[in-house]
PDB file of C-alpha atoms in Angstrom:
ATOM      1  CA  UNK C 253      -4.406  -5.447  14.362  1.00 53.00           C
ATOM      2  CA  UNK C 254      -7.180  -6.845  11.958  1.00 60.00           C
ATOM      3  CA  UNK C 255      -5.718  -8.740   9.581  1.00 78.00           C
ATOM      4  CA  UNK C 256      -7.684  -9.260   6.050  1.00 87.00           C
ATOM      5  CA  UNK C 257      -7.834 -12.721   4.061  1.00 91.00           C
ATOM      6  CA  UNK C 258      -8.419 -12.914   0.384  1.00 94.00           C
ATOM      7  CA  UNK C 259      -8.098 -15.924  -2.315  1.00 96.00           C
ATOM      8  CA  UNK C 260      -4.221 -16.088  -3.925  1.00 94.00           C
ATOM      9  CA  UNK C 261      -5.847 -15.855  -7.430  1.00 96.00           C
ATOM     10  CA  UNK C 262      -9.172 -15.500  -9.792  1.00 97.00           C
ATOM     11  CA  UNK C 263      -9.801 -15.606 -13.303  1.00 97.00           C
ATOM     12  CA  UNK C 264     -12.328 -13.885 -15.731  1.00 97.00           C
ATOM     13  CA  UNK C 265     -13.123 -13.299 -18.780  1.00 97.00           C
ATOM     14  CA  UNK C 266     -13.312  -9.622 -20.806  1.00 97.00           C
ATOM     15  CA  UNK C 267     -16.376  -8.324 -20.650  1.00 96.00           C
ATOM     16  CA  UNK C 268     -17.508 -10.459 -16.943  1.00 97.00           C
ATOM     17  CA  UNK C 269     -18.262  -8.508 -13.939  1.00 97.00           C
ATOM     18  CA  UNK C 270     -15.920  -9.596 -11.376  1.00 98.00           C
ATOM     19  CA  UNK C 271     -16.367 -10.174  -7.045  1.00 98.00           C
ATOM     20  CA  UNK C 272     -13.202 -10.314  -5.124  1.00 97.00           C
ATOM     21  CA  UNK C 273     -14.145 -10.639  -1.459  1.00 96.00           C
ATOM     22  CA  UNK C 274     -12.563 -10.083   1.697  1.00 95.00           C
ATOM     23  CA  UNK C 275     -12.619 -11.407   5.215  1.00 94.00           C
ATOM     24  CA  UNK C 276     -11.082  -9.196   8.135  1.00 90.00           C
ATOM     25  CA  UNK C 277     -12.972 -10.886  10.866  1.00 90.00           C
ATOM     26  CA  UNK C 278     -11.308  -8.555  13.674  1.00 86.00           C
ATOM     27  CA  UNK C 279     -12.119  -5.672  12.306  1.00 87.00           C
ATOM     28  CA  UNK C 280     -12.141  -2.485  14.693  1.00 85.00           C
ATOM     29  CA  UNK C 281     -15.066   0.492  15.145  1.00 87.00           C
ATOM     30  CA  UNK C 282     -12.707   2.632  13.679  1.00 83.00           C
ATOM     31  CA  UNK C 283     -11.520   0.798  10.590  1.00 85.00           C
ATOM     32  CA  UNK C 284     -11.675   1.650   7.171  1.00 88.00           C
ATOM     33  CA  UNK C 285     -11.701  -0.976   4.607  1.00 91.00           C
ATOM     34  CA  UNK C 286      -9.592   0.442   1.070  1.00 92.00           C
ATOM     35  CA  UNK C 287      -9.023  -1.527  -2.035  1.00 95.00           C
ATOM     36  CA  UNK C 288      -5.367  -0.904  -3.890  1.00 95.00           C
ATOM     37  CA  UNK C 289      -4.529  -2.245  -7.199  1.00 97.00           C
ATOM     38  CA  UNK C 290      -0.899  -3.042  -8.477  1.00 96.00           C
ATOM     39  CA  UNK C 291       0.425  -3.665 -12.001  1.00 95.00           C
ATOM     40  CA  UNK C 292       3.882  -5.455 -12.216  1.00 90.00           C
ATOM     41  CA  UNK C 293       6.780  -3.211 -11.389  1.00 88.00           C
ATOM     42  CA  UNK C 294       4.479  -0.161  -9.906  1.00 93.00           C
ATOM     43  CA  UNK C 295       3.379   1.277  -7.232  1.00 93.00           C
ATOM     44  CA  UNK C 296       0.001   0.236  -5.770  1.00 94.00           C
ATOM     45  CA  UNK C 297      -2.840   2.478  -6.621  1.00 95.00           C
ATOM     46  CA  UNK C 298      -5.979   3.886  -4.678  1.00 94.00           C
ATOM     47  CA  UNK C 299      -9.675   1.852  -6.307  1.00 96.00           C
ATOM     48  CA  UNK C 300     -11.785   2.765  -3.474  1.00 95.00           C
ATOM     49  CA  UNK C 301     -12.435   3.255   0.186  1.00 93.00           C
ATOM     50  CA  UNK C 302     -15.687   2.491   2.485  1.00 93.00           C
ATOM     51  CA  UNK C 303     -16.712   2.396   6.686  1.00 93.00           C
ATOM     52  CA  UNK C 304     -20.073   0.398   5.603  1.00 91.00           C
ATOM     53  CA  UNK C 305     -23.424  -0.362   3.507  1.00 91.00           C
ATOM     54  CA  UNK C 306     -21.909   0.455  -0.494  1.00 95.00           C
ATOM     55  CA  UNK C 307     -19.843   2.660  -2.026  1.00 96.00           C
ATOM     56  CA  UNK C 308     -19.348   3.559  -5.587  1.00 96.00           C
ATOM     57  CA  UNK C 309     -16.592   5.080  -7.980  1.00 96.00           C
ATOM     58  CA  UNK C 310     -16.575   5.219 -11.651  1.00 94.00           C
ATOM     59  CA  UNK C 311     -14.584   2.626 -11.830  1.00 94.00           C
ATOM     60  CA  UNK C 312     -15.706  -0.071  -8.910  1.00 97.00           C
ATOM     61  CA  UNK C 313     -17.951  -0.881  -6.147  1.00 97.00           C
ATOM     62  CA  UNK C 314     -17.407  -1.366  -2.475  1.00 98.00           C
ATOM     63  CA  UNK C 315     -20.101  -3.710  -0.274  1.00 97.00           C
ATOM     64  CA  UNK C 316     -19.545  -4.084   3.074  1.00 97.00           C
ATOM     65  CA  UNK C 317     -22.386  -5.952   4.935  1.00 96.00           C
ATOM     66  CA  UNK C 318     -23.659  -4.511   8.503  1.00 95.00           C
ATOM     67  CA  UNK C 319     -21.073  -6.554  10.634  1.00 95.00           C
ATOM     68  CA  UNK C 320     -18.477  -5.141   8.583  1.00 95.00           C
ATOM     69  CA  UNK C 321     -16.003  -9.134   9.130  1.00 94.00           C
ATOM     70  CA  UNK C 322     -16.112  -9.057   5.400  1.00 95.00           C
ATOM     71  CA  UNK C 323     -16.377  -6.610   2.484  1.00 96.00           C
ATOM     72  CA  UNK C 324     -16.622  -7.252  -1.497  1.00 97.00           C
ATOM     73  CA  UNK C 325     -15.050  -5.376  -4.179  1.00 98.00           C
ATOM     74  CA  UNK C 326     -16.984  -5.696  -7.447  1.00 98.00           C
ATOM     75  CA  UNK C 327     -15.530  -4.497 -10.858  1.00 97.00           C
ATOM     76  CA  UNK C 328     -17.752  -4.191 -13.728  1.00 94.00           C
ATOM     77  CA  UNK C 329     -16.664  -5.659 -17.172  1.00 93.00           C
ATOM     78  CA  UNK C 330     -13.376  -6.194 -16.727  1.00 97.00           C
ATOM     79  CA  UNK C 331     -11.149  -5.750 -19.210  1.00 96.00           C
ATOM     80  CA  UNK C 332      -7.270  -7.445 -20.122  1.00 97.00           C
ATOM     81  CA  UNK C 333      -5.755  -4.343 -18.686  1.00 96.00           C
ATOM     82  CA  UNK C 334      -7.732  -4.990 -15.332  1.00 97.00           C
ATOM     83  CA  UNK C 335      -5.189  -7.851 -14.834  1.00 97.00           C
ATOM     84  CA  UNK C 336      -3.402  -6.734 -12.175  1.00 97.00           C
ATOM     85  CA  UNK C 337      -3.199  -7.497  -8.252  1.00 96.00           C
ATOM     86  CA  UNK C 338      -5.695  -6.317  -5.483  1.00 97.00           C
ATOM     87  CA  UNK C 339      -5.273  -5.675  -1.771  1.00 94.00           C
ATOM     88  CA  UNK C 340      -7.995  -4.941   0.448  1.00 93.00           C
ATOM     89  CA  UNK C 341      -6.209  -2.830   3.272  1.00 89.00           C
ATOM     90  CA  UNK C 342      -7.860  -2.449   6.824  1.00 86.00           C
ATOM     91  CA  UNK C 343      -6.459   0.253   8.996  1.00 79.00           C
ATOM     92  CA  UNK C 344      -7.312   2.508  11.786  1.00 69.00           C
ATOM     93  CA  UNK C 345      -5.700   5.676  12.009  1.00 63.00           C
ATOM     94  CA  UNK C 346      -7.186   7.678  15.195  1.00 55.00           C
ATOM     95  CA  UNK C 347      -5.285   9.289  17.400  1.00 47.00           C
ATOM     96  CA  UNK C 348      -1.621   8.765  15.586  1.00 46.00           C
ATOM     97  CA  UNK C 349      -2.081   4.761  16.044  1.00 46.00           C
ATOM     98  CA  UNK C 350      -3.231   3.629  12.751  1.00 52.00           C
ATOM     99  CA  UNK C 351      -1.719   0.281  11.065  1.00 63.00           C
ATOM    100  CA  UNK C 352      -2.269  -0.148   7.878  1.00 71.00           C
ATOM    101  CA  UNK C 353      -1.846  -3.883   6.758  1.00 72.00           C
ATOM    102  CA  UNK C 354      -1.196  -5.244   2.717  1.00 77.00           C
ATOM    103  CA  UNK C 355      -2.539  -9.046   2.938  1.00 74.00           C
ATOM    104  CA  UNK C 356      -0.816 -11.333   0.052  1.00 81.00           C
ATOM    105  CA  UNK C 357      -3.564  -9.855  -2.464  1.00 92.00           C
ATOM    106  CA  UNK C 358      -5.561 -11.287  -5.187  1.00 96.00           C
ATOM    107  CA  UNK C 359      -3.774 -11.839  -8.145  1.00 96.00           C
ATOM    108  CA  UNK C 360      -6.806 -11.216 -11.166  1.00 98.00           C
ATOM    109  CA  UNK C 361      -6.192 -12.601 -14.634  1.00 98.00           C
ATOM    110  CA  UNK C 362      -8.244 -11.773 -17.287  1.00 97.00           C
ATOM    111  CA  UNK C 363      -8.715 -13.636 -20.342  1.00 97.00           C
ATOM    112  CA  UNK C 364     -10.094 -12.759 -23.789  1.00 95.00           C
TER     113      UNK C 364
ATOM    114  CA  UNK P 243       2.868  17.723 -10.783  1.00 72.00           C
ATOM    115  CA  UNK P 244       5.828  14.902 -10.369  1.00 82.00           C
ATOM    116  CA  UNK P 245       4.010  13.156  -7.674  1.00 94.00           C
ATOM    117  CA  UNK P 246       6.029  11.083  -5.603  1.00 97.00           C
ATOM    118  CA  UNK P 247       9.620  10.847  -6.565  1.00 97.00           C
ATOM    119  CA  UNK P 248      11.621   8.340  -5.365  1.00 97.00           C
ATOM    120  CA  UNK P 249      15.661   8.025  -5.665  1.00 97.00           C
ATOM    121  CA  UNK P 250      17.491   5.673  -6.608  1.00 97.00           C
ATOM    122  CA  UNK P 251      16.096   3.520  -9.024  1.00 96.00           C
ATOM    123  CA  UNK P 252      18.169   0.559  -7.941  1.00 96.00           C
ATOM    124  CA  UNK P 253      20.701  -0.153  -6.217  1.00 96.00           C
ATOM    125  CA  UNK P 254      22.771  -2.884  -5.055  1.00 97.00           C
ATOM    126  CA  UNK P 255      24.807  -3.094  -1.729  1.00 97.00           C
ATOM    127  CA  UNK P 256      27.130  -4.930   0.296  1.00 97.00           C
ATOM    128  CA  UNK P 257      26.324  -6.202   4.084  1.00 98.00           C
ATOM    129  CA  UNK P 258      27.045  -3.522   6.651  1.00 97.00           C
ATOM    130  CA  UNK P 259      26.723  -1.262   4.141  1.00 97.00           C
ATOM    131  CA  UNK P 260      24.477   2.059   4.955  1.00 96.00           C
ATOM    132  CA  UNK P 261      22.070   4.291   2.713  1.00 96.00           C
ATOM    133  CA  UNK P 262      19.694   6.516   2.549  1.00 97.00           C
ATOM    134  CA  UNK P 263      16.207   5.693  -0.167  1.00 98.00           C
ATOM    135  CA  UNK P 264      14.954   9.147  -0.659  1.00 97.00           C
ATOM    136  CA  UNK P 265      10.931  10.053  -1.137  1.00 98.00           C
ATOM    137  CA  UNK P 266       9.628  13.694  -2.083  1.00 98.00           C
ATOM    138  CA  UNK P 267       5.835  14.573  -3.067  1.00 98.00           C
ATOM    139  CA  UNK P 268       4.258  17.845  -4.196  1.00 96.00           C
ATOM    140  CA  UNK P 269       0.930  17.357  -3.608  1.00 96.00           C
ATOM    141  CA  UNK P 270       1.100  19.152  -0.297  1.00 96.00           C
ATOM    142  CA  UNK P 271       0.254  15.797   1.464  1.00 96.00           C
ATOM    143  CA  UNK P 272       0.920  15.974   5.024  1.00 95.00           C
ATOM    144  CA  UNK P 273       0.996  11.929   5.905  1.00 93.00           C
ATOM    145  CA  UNK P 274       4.027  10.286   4.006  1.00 95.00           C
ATOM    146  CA  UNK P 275       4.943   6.386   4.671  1.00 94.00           C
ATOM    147  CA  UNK P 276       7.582   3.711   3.610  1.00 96.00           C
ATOM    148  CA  UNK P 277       6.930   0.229   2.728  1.00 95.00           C
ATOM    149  CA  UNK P 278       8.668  -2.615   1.319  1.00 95.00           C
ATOM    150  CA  UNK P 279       7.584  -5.553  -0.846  1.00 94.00           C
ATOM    151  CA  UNK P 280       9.083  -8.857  -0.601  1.00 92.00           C
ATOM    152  CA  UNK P 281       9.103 -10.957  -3.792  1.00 85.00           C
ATOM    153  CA  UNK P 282       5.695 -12.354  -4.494  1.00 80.00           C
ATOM    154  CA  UNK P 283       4.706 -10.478  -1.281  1.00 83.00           C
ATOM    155  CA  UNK P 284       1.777  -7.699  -0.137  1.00 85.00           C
ATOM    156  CA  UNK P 285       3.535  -4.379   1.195  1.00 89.00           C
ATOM    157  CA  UNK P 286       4.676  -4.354   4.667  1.00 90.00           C
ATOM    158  CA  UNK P 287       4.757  -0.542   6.190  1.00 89.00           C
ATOM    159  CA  UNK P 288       7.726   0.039   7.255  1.00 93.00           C
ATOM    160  CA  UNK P 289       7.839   4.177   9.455  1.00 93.00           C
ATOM    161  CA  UNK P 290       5.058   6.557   8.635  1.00 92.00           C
ATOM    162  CA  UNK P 291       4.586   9.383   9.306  1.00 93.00           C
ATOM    163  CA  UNK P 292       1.338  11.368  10.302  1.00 90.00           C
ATOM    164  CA  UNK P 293       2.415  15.316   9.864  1.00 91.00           C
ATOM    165  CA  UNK P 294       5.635  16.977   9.479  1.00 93.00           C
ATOM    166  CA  UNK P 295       7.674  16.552  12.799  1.00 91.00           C
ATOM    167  CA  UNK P 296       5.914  13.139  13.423  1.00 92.00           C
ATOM    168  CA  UNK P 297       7.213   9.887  12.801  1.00 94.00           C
ATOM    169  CA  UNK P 298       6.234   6.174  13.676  1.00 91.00           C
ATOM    170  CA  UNK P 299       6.680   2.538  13.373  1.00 90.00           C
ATOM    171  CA  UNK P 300       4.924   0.280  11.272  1.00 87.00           C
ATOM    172  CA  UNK P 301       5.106  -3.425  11.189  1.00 85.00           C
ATOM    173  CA  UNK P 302       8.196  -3.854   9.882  1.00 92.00           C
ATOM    174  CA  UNK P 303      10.622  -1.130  11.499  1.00 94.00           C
ATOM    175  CA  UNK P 304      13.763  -3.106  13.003  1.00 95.00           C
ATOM    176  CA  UNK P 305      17.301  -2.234  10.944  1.00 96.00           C
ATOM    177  CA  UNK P 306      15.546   1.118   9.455  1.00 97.00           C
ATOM    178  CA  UNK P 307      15.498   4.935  10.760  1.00 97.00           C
ATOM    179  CA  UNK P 308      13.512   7.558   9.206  1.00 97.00           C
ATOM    180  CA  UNK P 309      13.693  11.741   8.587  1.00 97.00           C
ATOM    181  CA  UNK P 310      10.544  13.658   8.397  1.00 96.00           C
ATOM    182  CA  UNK P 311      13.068  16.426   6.655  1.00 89.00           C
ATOM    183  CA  UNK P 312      10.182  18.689   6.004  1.00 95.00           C
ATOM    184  CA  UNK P 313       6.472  18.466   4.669  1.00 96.00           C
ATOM    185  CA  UNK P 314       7.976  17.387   1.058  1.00 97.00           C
ATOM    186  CA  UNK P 315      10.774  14.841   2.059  1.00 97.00           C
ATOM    187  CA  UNK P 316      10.660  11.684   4.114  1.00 98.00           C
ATOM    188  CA  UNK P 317      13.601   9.749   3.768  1.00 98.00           C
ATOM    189  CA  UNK P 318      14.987   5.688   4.976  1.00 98.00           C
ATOM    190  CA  UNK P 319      18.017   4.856   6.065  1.00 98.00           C
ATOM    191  CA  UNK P 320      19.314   1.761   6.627  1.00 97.00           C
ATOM    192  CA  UNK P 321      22.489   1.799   9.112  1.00 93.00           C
ATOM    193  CA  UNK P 322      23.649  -1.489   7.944  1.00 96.00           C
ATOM    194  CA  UNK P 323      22.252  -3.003   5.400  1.00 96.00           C
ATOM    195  CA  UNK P 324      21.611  -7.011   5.430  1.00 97.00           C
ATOM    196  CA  UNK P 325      20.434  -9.658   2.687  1.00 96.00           C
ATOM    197  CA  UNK P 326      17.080  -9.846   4.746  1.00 96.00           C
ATOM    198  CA  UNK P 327      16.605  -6.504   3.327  1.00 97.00           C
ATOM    199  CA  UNK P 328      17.048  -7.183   0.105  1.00 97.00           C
ATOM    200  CA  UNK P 329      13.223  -5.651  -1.248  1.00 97.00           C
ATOM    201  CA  UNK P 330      11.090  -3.179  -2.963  1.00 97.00           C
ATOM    202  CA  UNK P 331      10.797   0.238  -1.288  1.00 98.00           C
ATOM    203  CA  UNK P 332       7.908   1.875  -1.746  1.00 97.00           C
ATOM    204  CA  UNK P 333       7.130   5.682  -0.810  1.00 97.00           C
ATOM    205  CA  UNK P 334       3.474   6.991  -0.704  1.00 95.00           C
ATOM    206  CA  UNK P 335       1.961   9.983   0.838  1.00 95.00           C
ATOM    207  CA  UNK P 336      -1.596  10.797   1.144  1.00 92.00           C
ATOM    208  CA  UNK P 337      -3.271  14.334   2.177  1.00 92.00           C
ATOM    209  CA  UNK P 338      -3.982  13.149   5.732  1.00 86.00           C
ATOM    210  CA  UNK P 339      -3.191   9.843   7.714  1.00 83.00           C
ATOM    211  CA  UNK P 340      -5.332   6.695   5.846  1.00 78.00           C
ATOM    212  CA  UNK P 341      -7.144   8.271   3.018  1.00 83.00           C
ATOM    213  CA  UNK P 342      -6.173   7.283  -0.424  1.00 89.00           C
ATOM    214  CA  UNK P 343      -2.773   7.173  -0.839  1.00 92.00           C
ATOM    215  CA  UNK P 344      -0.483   7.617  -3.770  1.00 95.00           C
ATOM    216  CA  UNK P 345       2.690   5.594  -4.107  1.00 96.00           C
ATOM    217  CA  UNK P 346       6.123   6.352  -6.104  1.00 96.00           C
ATOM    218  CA  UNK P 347       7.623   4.269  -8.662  1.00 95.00           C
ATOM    219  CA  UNK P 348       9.593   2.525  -5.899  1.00 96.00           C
ATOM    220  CA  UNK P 349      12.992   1.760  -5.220  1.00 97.00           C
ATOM    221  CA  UNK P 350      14.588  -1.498  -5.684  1.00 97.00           C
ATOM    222  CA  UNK P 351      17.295  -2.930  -3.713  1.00 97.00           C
ATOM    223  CA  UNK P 352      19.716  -5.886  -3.396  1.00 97.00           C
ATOM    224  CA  UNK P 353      21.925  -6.588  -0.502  1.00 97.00           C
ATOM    225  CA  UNK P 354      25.537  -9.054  -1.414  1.00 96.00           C
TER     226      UNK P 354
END
């Protein structure tokens, strides 16, 4: 099972465009790489999903480089109510095998 | 549209104690899974389950059984319930197996 590494914690400031990276160095063919993000007390919710090369949404931007071992989730001007925490999920789900695995997460605070 | 529902709220129980955490969506989402959080913790899945009829372990599955009732309702039970278990339960579904999924309010739970 490919298991994903991110850093415990980052700070910003309003208004900063903000990187959060991910390593899943055993990363399979069929893997998808998905970005959640959780508020205190909620259930995680769906940012954005990529196989490879970018991916946009309206609200963030997925790279993933051509070896696919690492992939960066970039979130434009970043406001206070962007503090939250963020899991980069890898999973495989052919054939009625797929894993999904929730690393630790990034915890993102953003300052005024 | 409700989403995903999740019963109870909270709840509190003894050791050896059983339950059953219920989950219902209306989004006509055929994949449904369970997952608990651990304090300070990323979400470990717990049973999902792929289509109606279909169920399977996740990472986390020992001390837990789960019901695919019918395409709305996938429920957990725990047979008897230990302090190890003491968590967050989190239901999600998504329209088919690994694409974006959304989560319910969870469910929390302490075990004396």
């Amino acid at each position: 099972l490919a298991k994903t590494t991110q850093p415990i914690s980052m700070d910003s400031y309003e208004g900063q465009e903000v990187n959060i990276t991910c390593s899943h160095n055993n990363i399979a063919t069929n893997d998808y790489i998905t970005w959640y993000q959780q508020f205190p007390s909620q259930g995680p919710r769906f940012i954005i999903q990529g196989y490879k090369t970018k991916v946009t949404n309206e609200v963030a931007s997925l790279f993933i480089p051509a070896d696919r071992k690492s992939s960066t989730l970039s979130l434009p001007r970043v406001s206070l109510s962007d503090t939250a925490v963020y899991y980069c999920l890898v999973g495989d789900f052919s054939g009625n095998t797929g894993k999904l695995i929730f690393g630790q997460g990034t915890t993102l605070q953003v300052k005024p | 549209n409700a989403g995903v529902t999740q019963t109870p709220k909270f709840q509190v129980l003894k050791t050896g104690q059983s339950m059953t955490l219920q989950c219902a969506q209306d989004m006509n989402h055929n994949s449904m899974y369970w997952y608990r959080q651990d304090p300070g913790m990323g979400l470990r899945l717990i049973y999902y389950s792929a289509s109606e009829g279909t169920t399977d372990k996740g990472e986390v599955p020992n001390g837990y059984n789960v019901s695919r009732l019918n395409k709305r309702e996938f429920s957990l039970r725990l047979e008897s319930a230990a302090p190890s278990q003491t968590s967050v339960y989190f239901c999600a579904s998504s329209d088919t197996l690994g694409n974006e999924q959304f989560f319910g309010p969870g469910t929390r739970l302490t075990v004396l």
